[in-house]
PDB file of C-alpha atoms and ligand atoms in Angstrom:
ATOM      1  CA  UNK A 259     -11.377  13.708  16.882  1.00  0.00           C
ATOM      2  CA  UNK A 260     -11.145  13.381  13.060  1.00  0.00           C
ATOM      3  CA  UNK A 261      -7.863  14.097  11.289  1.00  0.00           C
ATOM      4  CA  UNK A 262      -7.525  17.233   9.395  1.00  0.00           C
ATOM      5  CA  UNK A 263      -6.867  17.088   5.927  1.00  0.00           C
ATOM      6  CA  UNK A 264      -3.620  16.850   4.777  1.00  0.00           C
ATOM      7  CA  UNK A 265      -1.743  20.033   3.056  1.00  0.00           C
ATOM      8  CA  UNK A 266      -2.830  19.866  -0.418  1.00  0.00           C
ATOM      9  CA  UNK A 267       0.456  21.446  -1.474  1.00  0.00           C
ATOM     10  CA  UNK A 268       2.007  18.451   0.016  1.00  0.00           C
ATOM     11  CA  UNK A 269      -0.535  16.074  -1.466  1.00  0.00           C
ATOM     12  CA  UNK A 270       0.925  17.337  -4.938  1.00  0.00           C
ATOM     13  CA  UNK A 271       4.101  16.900  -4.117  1.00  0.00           C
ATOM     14  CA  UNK A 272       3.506  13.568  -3.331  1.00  0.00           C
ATOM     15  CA  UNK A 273       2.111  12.673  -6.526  1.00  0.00           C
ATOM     16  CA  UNK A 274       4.639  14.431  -8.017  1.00  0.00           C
ATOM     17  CA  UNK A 275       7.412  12.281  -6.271  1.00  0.00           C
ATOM     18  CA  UNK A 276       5.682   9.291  -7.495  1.00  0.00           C
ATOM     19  CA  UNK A 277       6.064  10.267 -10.855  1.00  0.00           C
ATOM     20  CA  UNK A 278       9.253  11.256 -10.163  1.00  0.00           C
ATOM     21  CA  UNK A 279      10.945   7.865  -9.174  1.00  0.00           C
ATOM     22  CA  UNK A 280       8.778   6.036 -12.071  1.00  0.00           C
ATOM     23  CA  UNK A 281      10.772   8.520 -14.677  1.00  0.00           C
ATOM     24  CA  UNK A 282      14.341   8.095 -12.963  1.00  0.00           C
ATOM     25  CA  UNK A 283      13.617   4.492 -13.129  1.00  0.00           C
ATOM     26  CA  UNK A 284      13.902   3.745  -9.168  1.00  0.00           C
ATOM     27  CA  UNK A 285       9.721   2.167  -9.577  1.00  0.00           C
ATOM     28  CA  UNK A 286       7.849   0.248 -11.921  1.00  0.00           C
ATOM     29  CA  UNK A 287       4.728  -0.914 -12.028  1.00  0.00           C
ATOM     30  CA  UNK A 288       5.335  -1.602  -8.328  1.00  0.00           C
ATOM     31  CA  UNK A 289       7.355   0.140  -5.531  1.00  0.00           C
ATOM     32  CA  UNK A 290       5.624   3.569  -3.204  1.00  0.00           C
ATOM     33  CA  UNK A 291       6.886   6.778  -1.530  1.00  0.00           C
ATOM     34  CA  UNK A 292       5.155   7.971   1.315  1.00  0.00           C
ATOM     35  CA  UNK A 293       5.264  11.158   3.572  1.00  0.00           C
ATOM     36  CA  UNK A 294       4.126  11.840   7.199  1.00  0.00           C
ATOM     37  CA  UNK A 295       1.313  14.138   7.911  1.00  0.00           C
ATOM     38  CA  UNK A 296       1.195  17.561   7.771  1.00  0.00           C
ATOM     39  CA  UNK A 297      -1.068  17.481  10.868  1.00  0.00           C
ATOM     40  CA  UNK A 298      -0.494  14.316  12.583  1.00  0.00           C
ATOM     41  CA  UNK A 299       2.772  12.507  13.678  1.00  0.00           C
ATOM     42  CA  UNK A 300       0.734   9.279  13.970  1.00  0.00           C
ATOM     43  CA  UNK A 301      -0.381   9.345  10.497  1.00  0.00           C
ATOM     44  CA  UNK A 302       1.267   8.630   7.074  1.00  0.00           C
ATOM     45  CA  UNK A 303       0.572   9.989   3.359  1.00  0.00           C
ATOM     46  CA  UNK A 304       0.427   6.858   0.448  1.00  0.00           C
ATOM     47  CA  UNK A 305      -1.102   6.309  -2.766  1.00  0.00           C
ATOM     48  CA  UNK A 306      -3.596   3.806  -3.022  1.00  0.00           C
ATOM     49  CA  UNK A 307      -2.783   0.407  -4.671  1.00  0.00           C
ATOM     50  CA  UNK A 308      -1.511   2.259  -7.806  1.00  0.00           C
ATOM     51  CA  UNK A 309       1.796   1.991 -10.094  1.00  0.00           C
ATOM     52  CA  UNK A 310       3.394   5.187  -9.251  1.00  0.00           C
ATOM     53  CA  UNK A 311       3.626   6.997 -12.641  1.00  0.00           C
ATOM     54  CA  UNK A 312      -0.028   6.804 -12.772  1.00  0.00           C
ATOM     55  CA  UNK A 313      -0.734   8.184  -9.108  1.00  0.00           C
ATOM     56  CA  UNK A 314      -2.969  10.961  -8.615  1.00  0.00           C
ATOM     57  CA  UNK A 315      -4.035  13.645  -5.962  1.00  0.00           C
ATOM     58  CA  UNK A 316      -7.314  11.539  -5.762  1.00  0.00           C
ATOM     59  CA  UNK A 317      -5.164   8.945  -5.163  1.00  0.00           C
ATOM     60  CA  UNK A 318      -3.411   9.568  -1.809  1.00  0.00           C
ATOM     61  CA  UNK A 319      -4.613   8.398   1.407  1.00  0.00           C
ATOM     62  CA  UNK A 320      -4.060   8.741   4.768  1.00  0.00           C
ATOM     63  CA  UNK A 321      -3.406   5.886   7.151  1.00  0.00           C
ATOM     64  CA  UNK A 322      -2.276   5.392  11.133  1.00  0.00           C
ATOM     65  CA  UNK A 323       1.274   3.604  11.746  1.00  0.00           C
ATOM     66  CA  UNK A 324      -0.455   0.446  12.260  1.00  0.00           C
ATOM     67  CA  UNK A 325      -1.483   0.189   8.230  1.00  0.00           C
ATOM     68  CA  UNK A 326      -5.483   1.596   8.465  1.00  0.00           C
ATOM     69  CA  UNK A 327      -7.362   3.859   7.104  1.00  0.00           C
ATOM     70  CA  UNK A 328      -7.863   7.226   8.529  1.00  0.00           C
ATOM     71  CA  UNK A 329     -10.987   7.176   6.875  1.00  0.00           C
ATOM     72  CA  UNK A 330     -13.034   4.320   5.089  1.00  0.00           C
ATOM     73  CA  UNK A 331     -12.439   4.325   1.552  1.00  0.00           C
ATOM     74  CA  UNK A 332     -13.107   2.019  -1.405  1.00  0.00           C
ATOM     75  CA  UNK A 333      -9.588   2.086  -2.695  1.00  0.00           C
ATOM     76  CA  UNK A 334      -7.713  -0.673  -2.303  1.00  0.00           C
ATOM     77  CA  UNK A 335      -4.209  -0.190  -0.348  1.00  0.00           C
ATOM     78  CA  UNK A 336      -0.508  -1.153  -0.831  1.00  0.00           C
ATOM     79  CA  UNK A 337       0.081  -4.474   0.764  1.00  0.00           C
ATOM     80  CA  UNK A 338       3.263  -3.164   1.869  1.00  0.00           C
ATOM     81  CA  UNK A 339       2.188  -0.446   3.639  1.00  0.00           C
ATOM     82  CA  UNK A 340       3.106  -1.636   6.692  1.00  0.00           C
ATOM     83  CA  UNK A 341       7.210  -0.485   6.036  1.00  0.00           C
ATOM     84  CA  UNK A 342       6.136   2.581   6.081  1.00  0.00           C
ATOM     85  CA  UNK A 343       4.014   2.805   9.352  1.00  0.00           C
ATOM     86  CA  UNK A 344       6.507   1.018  11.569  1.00  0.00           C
ATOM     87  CA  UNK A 345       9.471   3.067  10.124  1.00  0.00           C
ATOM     88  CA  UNK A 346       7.621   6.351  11.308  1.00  0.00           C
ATOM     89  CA  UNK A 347       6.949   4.706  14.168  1.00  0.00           C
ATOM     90  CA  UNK A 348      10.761   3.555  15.208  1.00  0.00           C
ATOM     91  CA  UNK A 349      12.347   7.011  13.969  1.00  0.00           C
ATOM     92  CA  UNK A 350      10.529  10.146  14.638  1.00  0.00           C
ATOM     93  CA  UNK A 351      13.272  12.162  12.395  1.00  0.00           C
ATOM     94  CA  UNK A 352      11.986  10.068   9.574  1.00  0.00           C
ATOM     95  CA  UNK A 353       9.147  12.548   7.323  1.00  0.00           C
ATOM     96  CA  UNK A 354       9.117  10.386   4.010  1.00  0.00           C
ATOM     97  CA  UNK A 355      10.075   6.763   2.721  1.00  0.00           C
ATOM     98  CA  UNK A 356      10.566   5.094  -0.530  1.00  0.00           C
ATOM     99  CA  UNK A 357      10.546   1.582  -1.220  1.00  0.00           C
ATOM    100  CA  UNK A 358      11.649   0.030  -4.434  1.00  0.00           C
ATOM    101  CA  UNK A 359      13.025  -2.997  -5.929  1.00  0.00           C
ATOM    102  CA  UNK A 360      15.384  -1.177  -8.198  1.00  0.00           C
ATOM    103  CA  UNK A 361      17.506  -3.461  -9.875  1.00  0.00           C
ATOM    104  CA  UNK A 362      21.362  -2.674  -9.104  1.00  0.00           C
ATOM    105  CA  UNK A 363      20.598  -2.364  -5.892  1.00  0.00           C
ATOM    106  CA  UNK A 364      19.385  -6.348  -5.481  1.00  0.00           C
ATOM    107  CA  UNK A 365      22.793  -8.099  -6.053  1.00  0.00           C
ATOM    108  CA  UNK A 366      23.926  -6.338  -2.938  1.00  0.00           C
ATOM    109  CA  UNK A 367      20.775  -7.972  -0.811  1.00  0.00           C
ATOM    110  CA  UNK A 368      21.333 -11.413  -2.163  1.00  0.00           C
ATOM    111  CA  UNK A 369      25.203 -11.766  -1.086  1.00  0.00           C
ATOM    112  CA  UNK A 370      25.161  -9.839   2.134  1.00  0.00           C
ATOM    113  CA  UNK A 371      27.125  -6.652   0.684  1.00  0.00           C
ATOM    114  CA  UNK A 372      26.565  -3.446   1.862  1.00  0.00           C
ATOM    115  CA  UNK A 373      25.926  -0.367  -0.279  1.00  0.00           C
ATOM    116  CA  UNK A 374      28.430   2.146   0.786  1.00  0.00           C
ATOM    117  CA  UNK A 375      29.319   5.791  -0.315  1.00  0.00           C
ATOM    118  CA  UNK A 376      30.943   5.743  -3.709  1.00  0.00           C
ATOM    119  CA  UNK A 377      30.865   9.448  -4.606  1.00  0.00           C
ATOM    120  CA  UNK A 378      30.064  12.294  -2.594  1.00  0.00           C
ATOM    121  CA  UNK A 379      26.095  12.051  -3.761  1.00  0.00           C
ATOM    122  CA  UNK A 380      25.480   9.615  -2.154  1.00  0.00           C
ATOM    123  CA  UNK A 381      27.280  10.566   1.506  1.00  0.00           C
ATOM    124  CA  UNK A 382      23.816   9.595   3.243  1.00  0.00           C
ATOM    125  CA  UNK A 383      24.675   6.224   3.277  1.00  0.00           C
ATOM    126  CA  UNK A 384      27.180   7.145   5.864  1.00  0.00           C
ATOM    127  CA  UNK A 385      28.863   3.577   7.107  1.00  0.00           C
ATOM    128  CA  UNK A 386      26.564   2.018   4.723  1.00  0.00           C
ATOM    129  CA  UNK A 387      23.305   0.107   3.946  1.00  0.00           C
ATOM    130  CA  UNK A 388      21.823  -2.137   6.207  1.00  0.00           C
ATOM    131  CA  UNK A 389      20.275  -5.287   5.369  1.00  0.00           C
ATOM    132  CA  UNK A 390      17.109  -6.935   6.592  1.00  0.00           C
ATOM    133  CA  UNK A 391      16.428 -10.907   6.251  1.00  0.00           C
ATOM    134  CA  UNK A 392      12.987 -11.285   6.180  1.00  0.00           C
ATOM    135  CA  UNK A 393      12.950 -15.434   7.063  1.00  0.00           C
ATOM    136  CA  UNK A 394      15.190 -14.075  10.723  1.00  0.00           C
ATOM    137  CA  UNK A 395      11.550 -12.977  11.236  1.00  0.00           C
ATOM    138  CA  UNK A 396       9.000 -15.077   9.144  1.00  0.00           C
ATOM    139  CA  UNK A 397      10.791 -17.921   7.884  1.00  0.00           C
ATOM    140  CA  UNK A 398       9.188 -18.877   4.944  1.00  0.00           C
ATOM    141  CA  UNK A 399       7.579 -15.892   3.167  1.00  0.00           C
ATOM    142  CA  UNK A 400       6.761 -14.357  -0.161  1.00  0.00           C
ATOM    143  CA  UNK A 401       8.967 -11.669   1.028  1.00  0.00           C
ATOM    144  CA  UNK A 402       6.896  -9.148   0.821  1.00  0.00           C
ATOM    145  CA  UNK A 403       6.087  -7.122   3.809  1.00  0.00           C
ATOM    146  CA  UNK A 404       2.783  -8.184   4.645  1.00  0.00           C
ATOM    147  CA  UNK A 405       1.840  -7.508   8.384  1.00  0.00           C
ATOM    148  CA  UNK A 406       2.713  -5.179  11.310  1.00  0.00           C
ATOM    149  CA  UNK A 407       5.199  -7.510  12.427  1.00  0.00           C
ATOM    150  CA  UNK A 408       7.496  -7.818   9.648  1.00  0.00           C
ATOM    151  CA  UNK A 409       7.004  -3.575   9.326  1.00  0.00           C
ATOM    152  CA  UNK A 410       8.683  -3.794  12.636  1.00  0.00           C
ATOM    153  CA  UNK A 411      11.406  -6.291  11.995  1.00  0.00           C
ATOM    154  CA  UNK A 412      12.237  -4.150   9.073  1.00  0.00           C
ATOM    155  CA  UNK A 413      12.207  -1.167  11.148  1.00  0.00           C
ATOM    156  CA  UNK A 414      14.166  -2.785  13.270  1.00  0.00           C
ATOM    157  CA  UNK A 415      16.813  -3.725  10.558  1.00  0.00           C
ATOM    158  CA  UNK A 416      16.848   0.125   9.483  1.00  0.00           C
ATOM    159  CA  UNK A 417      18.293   0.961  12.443  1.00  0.00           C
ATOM    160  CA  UNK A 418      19.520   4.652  12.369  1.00  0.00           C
ATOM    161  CA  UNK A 419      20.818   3.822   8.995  1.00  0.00           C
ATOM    162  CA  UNK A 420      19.252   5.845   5.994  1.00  0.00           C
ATOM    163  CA  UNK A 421      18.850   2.823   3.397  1.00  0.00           C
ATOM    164  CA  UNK A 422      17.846  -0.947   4.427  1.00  0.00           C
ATOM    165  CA  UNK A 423      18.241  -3.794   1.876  1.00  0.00           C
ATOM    166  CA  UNK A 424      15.737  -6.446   1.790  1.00  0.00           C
ATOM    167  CA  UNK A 425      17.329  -9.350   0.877  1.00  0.00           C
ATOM    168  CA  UNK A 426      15.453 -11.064  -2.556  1.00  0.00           C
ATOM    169  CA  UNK A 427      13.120  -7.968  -2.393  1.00  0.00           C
ATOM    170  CA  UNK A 428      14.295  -4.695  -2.623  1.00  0.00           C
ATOM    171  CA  UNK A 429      15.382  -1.963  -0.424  1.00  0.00           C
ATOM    172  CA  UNK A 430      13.866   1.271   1.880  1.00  0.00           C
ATOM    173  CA  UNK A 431      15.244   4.882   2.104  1.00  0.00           C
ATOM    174  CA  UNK A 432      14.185   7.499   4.323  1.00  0.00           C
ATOM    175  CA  UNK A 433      15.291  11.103   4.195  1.00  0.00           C
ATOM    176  CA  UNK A 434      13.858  14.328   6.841  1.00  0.00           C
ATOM    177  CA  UNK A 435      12.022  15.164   3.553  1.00  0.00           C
ATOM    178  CA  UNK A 436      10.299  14.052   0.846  1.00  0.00           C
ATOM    179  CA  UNK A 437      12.525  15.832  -1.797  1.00  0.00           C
ATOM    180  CA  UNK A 438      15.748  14.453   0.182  1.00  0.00           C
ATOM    181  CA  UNK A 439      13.622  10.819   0.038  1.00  0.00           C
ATOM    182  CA  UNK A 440      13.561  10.561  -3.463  1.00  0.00           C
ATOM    183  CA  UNK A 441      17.005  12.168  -3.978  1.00  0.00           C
ATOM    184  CA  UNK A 442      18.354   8.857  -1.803  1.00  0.00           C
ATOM    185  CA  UNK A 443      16.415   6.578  -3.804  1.00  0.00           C
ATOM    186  CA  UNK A 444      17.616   7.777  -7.155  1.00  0.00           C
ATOM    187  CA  UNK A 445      20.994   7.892  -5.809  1.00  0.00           C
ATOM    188  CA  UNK A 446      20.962   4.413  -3.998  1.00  0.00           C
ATOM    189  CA  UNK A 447      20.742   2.920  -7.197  1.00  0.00           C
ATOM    190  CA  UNK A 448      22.892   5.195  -9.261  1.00  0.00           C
ATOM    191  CA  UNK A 449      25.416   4.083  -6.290  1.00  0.00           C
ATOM    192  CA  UNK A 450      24.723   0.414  -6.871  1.00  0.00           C
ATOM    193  CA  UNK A 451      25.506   0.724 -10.414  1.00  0.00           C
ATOM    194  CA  UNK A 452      28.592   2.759  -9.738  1.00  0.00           C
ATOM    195  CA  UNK A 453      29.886   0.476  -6.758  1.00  0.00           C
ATOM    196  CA  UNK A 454      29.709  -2.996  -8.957  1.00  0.00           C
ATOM    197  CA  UNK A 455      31.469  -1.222 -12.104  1.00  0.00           C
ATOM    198  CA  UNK A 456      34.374  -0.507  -9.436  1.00  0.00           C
ATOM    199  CA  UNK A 457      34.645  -3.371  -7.841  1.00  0.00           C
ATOM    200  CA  UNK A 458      35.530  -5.609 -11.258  1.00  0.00           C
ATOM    201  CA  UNK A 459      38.969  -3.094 -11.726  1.00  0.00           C
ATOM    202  CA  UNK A 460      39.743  -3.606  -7.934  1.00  0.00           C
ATOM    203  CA  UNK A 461      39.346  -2.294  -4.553  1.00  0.00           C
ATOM    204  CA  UNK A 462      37.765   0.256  -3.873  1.00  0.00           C
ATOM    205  CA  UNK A 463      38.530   3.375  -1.820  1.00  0.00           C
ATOM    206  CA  UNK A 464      34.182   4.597  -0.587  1.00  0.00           C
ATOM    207  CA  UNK A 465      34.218   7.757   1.505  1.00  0.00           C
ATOM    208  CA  UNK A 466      35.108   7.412   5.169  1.00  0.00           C
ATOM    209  CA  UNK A 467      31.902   8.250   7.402  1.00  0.00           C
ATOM    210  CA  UNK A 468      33.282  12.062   8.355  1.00  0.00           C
ATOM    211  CA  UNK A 469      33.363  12.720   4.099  1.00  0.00           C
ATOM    212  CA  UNK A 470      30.159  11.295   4.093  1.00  0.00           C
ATOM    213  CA  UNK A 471      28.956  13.032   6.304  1.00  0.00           C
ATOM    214  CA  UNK A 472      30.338  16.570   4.803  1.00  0.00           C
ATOM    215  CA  UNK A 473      29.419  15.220   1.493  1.00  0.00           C
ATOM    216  CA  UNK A 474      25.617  14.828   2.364  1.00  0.00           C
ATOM    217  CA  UNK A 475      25.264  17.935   4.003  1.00  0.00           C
ATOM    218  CA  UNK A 476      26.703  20.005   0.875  1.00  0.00           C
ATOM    219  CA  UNK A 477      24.718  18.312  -1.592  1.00  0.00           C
ATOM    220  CA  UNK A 478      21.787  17.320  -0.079  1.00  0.00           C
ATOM    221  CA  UNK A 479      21.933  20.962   1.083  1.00  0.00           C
ATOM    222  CA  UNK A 480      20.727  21.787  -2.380  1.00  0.00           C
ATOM    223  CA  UNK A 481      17.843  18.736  -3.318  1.00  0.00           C
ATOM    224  CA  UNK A 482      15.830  21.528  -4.670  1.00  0.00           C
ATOM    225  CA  UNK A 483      17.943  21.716  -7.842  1.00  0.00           C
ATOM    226  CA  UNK A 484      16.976  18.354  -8.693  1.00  0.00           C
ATOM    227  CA  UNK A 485      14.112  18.562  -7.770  1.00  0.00           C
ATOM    228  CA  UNK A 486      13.375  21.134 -10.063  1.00  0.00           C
ATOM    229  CA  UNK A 487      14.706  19.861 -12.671  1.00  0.00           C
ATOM    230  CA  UNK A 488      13.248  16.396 -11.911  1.00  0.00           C
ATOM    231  CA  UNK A 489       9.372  17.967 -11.488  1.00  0.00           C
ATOM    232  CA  UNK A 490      10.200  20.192 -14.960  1.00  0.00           C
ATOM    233  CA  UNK A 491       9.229  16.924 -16.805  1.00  0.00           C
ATOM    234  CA  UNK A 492       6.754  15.878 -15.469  1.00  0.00           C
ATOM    235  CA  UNK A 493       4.521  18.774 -16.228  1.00  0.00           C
ATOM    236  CA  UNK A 494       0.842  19.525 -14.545  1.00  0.00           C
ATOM    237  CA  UNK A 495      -0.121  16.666 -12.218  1.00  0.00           C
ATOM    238  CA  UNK A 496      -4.082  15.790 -12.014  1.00  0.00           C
TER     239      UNK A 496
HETATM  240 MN1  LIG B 250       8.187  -4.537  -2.346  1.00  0.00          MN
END
């Protein structure tokens, strides 16, 4: 049986969380946010091989958890699509990922330091980050996630944690939503920058796992208002 078409209200708001995380400067030219479907557990919402403040509603495809196509198309996909089909696959709560190479964030990959909760907006990094080495799993790579089987070692990596670095790449958030996806991602680098400014005047003192718990639930209890304010500038979306 074919798959239904996805929500087009949620088809917008995936474009607009694309343009969202190119303005807060969590993606570049590179970098994707995805969203499961509407109608089908075992399918996943992504742009096309696009930078994200250029995506459009023409734009978004659907694909299966193993990387393909719901239905042929001439656009050409991510590459890395892949971290996005195997997450889904390994955590059912997951309904939307973002994967970036933000920049604070990539001096924590490279020297084995977690991201932890700084300040209470970022209390969904609970015990903190954890951290995925892509050679454990393909030796020598490019270190991009090219294939089902690196999806899976990165899924793997995950864990039940809400934000994976990739060591010399980047780093994956998931979120139960798509607004509460790109909330993480904005805030896993504002964290980033926050946590190496602290650590040059001395130790420092990161929520315990109960605050950051409480913490996440109060203010992710309210994504909407950023996301408000967040869509506001974007405008119309084509
Ligand atoms: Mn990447």
């Amino acid at each position: 049986m074919a798959l239904a078409p996805p929500d087009p209200a949620l088809v917008e708001k995936l474009v607009i969380a694309n343009r969202i995380l190119y303005n807060q400067g969590v993606v570049d030219g590179f970098g994707h946010v995805s969203v499961r479907h509407n109608q089908s557990p075992d399918h996943f919402l992504l742009s096309c091989n696009r930078a994200p403040g250029l995506v459009r509603r023409a734009d978004i495809l659907a694909y299966d958890l193993d990387g393909n196509l719901a239905e042929a198309s001439d656009l050409r996909p991510y590459l890395e699509r892949f971290i996005h089909g195997e997450i889904y696959r390994a955590r059912p709560d997951v309904m939307a990922v973002v994967h970036s190479h933000s920049p604070s964030v990539i001096p924590f990959g490279v020297t084995g330091q977690r991201l932890r909760p700084i300040f209470h907006m970022s209390g969904f990094l609970g015990s903190g980050s954890s951290l995925f080495e892509i050679r454990d799993a393909g030796g020598a790579t490019d270190l991009l996630i090219r294939n089902a089987g690196l999806g899976r070692a990165l899924a793997a990596s995950l864990g039940q944690h809400s934000c994976v670095l990739m060591r010399g790449h980047g780093s994956t958030v998931v979120a139960p939503s798509l607004e509460r996806a790109v909330y993480r991602a904005v805030y896993a680098e504002e964290n980033a920058k926050l946590q190496l400014g602290a650590a040059v005047l001395g130790p420092v003192e990161f929520l315990t796992p109960e605050e950051a718990e409480l913490a996440m639930a109060a203010t992710e209890g309210q994504v909407m208002r950023p996301w408000e304010l967040w869509s506001e500038s974007i405008g119309a979306v084509d």
